[in-house]
Coordinates of C-alpha atoms in Angstrom, one line a residue:
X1 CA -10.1 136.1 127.6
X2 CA -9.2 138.5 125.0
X3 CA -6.0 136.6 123.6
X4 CA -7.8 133.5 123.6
X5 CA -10.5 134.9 121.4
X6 CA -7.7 136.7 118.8
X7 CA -6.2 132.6 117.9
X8 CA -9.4 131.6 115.9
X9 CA -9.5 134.8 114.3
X10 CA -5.6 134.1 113.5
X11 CA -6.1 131.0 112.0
X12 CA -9.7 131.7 110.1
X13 CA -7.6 134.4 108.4
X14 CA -4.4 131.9 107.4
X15 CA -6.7 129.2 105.9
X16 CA -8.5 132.0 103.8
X17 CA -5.0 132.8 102.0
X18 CA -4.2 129.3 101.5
X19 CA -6.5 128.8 98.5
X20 CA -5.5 131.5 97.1
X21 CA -2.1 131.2 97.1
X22 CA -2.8 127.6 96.0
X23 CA -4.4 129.1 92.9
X24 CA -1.6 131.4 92.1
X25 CA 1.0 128.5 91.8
X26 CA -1.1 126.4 89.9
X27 CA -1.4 129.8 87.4
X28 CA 1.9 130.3 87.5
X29 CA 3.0 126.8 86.8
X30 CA 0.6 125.9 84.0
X31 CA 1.4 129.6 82.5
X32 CA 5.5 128.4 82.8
X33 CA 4.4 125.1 80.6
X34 CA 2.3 127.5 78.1
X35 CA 4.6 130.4 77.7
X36 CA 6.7 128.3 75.0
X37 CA 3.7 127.4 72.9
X38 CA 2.6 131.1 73.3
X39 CA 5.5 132.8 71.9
X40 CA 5.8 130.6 68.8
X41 CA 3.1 131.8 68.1
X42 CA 3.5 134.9 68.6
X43 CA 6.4 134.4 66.5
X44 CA 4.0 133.1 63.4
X45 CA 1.9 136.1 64.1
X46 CA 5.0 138.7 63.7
X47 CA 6.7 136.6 60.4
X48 CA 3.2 136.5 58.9
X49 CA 3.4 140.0 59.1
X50 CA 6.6 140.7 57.9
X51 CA 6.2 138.2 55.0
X52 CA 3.1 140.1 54.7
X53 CA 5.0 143.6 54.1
X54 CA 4.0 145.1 57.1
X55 CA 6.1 145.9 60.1
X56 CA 6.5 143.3 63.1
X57 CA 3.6 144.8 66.0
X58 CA 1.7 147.1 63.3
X59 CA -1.8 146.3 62.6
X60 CA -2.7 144.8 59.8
X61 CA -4.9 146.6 57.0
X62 CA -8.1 144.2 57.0
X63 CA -7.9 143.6 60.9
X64 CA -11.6 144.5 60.8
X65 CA -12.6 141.8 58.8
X66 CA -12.1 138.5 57.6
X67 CA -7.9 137.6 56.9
X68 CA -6.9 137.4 53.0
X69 CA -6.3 134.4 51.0
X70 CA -2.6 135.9 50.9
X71 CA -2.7 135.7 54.9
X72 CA -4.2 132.7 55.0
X73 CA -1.3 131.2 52.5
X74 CA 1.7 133.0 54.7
X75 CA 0.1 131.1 57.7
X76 CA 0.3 127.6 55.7
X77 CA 3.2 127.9 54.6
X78 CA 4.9 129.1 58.1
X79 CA 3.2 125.9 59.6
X80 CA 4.2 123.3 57.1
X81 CA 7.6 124.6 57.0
X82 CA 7.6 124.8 61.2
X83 CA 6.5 121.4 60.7
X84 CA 9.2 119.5 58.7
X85 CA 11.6 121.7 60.7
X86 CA 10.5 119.8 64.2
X87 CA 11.0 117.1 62.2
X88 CA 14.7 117.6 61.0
X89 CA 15.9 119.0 64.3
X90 CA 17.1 115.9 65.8
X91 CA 19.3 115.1 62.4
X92 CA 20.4 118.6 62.6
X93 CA 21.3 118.5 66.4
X94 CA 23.1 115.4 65.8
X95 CA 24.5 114.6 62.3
X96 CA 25.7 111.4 61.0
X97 CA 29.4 110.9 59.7
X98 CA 28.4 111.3 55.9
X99 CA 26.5 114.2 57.3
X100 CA 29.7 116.1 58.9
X101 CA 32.4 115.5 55.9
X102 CA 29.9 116.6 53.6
X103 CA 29.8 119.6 55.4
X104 CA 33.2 120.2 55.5
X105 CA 33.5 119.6 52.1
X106 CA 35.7 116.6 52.0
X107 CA 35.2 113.9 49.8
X108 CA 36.0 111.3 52.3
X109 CA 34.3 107.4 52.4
X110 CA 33.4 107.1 56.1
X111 CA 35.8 104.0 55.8
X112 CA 38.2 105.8 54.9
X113 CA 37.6 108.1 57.8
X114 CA 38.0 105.3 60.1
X115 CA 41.3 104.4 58.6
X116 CA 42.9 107.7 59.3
X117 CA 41.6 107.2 63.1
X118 CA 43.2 103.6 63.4
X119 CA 46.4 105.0 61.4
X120 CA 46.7 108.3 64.2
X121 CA 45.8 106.0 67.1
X122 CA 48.6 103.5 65.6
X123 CA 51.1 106.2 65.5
X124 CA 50.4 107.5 68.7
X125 CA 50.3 103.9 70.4
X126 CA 54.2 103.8 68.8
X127 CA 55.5 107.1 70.1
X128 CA 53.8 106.7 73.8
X129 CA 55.2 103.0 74.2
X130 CA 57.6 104.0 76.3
X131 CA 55.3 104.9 78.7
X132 CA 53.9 101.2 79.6
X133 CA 51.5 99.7 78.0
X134 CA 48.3 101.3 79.9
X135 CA 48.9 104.7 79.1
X136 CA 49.9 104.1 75.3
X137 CA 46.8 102.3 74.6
X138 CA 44.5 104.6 76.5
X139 CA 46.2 107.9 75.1
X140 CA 46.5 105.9 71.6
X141 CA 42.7 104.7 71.1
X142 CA 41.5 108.6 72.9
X143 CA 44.1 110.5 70.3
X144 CA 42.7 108.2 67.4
X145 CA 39.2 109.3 68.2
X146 CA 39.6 113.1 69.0
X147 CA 42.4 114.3 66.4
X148 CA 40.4 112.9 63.3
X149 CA 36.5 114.2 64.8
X150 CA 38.6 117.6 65.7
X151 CA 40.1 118.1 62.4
X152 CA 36.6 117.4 60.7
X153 CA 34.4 119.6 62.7
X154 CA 37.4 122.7 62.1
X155 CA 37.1 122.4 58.3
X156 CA 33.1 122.0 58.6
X157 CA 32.7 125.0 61.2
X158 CA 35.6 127.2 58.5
X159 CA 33.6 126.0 55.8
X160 CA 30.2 127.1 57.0
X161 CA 31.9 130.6 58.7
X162 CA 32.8 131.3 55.2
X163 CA 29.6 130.5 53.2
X164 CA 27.8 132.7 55.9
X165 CA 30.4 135.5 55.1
X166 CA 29.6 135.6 51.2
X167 CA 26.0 135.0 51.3
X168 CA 25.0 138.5 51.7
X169 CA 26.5 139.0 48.2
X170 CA 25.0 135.8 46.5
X171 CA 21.8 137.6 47.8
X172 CA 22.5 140.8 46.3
X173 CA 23.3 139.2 42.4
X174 CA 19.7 137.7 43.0
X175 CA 18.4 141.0 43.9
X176 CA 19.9 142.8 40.9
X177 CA 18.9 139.6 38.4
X178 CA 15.1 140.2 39.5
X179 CA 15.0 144.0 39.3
X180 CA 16.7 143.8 35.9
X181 CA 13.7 141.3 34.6
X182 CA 15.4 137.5 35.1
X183 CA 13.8 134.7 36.9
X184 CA 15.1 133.4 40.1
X185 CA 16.4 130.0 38.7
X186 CA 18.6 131.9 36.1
X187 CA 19.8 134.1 39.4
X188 CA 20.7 131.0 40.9
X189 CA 22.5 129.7 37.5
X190 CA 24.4 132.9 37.9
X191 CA 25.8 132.7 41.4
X192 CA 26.5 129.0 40.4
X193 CA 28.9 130.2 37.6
X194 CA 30.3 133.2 39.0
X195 CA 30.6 132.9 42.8
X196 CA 33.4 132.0 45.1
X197 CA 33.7 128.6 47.2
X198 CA 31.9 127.6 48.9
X199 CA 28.8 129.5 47.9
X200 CA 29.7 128.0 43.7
X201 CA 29.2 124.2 44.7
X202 CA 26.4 124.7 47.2
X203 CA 24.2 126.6 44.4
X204 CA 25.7 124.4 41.9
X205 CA 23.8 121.7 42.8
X206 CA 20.3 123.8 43.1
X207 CA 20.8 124.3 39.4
X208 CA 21.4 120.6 39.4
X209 CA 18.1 119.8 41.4
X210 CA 16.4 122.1 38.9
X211 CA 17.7 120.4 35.7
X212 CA 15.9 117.2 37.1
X213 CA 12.4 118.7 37.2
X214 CA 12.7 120.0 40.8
X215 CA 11.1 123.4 41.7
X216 CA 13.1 125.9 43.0
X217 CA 11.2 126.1 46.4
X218 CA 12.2 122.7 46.9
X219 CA 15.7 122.9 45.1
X220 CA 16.5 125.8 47.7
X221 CA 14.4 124.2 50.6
X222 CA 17.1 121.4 49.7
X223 CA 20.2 123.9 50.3
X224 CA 19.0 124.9 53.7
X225 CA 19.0 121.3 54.5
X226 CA 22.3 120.6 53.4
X227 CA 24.1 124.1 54.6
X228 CA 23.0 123.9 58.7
X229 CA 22.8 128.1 58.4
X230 CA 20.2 130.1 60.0
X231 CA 20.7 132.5 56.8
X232 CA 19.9 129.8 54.0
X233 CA 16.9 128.6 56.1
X234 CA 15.5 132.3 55.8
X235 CA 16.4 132.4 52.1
X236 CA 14.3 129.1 51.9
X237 CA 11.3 130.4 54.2
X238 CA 10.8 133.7 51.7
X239 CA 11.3 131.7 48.8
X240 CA 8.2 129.2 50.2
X241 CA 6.6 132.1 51.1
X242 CA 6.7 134.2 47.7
X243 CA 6.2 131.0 45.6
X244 CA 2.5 130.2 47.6
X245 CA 1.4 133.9 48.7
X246 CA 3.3 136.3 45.8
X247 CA 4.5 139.7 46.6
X248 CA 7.5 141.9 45.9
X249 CA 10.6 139.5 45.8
X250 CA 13.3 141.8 45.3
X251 CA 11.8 143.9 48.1
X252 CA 11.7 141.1 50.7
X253 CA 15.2 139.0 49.2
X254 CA 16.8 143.5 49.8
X255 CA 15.3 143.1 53.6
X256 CA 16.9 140.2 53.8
X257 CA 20.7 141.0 52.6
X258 CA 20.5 143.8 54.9
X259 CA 19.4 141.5 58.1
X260 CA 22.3 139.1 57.1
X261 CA 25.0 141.8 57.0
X262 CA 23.7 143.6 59.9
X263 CA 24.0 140.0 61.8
X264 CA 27.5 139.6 60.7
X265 CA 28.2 143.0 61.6
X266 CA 26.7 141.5 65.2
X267 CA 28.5 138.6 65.2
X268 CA 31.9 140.4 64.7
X269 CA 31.7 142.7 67.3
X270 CA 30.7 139.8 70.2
X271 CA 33.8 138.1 68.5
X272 CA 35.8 141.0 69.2
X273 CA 34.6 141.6 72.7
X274 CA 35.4 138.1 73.7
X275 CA 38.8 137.4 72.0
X276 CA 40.2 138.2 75.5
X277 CA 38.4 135.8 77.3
X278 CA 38.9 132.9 74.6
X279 CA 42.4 133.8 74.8
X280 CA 43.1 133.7 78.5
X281 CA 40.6 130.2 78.7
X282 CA 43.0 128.7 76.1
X283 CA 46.0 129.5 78.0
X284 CA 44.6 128.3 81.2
X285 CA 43.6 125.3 79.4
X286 CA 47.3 124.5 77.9
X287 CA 49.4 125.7 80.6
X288 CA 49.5 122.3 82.3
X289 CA 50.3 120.4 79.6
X290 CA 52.9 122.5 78.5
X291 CA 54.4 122.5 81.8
X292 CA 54.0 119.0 82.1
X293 CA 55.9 118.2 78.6
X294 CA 58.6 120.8 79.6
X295 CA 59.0 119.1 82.5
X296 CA 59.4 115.6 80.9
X297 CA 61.7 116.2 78.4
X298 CA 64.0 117.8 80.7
X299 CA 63.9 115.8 83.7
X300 CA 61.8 112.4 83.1
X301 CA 62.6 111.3 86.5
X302 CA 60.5 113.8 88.2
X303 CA 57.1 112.9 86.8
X304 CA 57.9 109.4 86.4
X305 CA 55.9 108.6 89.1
X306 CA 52.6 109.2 87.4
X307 CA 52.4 106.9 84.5
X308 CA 54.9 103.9 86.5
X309 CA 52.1 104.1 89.7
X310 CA 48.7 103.0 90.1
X311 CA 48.2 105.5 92.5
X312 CA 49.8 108.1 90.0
X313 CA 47.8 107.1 87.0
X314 CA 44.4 107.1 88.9
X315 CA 45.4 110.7 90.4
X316 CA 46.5 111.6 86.9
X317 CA 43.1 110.6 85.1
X318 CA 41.0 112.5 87.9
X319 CA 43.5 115.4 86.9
X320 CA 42.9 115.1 83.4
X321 CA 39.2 114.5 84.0
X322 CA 38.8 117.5 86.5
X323 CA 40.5 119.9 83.7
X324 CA 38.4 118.6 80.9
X325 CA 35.2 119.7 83.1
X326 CA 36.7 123.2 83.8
X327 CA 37.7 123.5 80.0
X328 CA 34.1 122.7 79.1
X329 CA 33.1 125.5 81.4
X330 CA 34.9 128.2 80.4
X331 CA 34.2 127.2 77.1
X332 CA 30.3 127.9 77.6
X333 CA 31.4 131.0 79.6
X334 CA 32.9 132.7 76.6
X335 CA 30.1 131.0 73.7
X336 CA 27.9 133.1 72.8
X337 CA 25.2 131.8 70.5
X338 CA 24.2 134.0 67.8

């Protein structure tokens, strides 16, 4: 009788946890969809007070009352410039063509672009015909689409490595110019005159956007756009700040060149740390083709059966196909974003 009496009791006692473990996942899931919308805005809440002059976590002085007009104006600006940044993050996620050689700083007509690829997949299309006419056309149109998008994006990402690298000291002639009593546009005109590429034809044209009748908040606001750089799109942010709310530029533009050279002290030493890696996932990555070129040129016989075959050329694409996905692996092994 005893057993029979314990079941009910069993079950009584399950259907009690069900609700609230029920509860808990509904918490947990709604809190998984709210945790990004609560740490921006945590976010806004730590940049306000740094912008502010206080340090990030510290309390602010009139927490007891009502926030300042110079609070309230930090906040505005943070959310209008939040704003237009949602709305340029697709462009920036993807740019168009004009977008990408302007960045590399070539001078190139997209037309003109799309001669060089027909002129490389030409070429290649020539030396490959040997090979039948499958693989010379497929090799020919893929070379004449990769080499030309390759070379671009190495001069853009060399370009912008090397405005980040000089930046810092751009920052630092506009930090002297304001402590010694000039205004920020003739700091700018400065660094315009005087600076190296391509930090001279990047401010160049904020002088430029000035001369037109264009403030400075928007001239600079400009530069971030064009220069894709997390550091110009701080030097923009204070700028908008400073121009709405006031307070001590040179103090905040000083803060500033010291978290840009401390981030490119950063960004060195990862770079250091996973030169070995890059290394060994780009002779991994080669090692077949090498081989397989060797191998060619000195006996063409032996791998003739790869590009004269349909079975060969099917098992060579699913070869080719299956290294590109471990390529693009290691690759996002060994990138770190900073």
């Amino acid at each position: 009788m005893t057993p029979r009496t314990n079941i009910p009791m069993l079950q009584f006692d399950l259907n009690l946890l069900i609700a609230p473990l029920m509860a808990f996942s509904a918490a947990a899931i709604l809190l998984v969809f709210a945790m990004p919308a609560l740490e921006a805005r945590a976010r806004r809440k730590r940049r306000v007070e740094l912008a502010l002059g206080g340090r990030a976590g510290s309390k602010p002085a009139n927490s007891g009352g009502k926030p300042s007009t110079r609070r309230k104006a930090v906040e505005k600006t943070l959310r209008e410039i939040e704003e237009r940044q949602n709305a340029l993050k697709g462009s920036r996620r993807r740019p168009t063509l004009d977008r990408r050689l302007r960045e590399a700083g070539l001078t190139w007509q997209p037309l003109f672009y799309w001669l060089i690829n027909l002129l490389v997949a030409a070429c290649t299309f020539a030396i490959l015909s040997g090979f039948g006419p499958l693989v010379s056309v497929s090799v020919g149109l893929a070379t004449g689409l990769v080499l030309p998008y390759l070379h671009v994006g190495l001069l853009r990402r060399r370009r912008l490595a090397a405005f980040a690298a000089k930046f810092p000291d751009a920052i630092d002639v506009i930090v002297r110019g304001v402590r010694a009593g000039r205004p920020l546009a003739d700091c700018l005109a400065i660094i315009a005159a005087d600076s190296e590429e391509p930090i001279r034809s990047e401010f160049r044209q904020v002088v430029e956007d000035q001369s037109v009748g264009l403030p400075v908040t928007e001239a600079v606001e400009r530069l971030a756009q064009r220069v894709p750089l997390q550091e110009v799109n701080f030097l923009s942010v204070l700028v908008s700040i400073q121009s709405r709310a006031g307070g001590s530029l040179t103090e905040a533009l000083g803060n500033l060149s010291t978290v840009l050279r401390g981030r490119r002290q950063l960004h060195a030493k990862v770079k250091a740390m996973s030169a070995e890696a890059k290394t060994s996932a780009g002779i991994i990555g080669a090692l077949p083709v090498v081989v397989a070129v060797l191998v060619h040129l000195t006996s063409p016989e032996y791998l003739a059966l790869l590009y004269q075959t349909d079975t060969g050329i099917f098992v060579m694409s699913a070869s080719l196909f299956w290294m590109a996905i471990g390529t693009f692996v290691m690759r996002q092994m060994i990138n770190f974003d900073m």
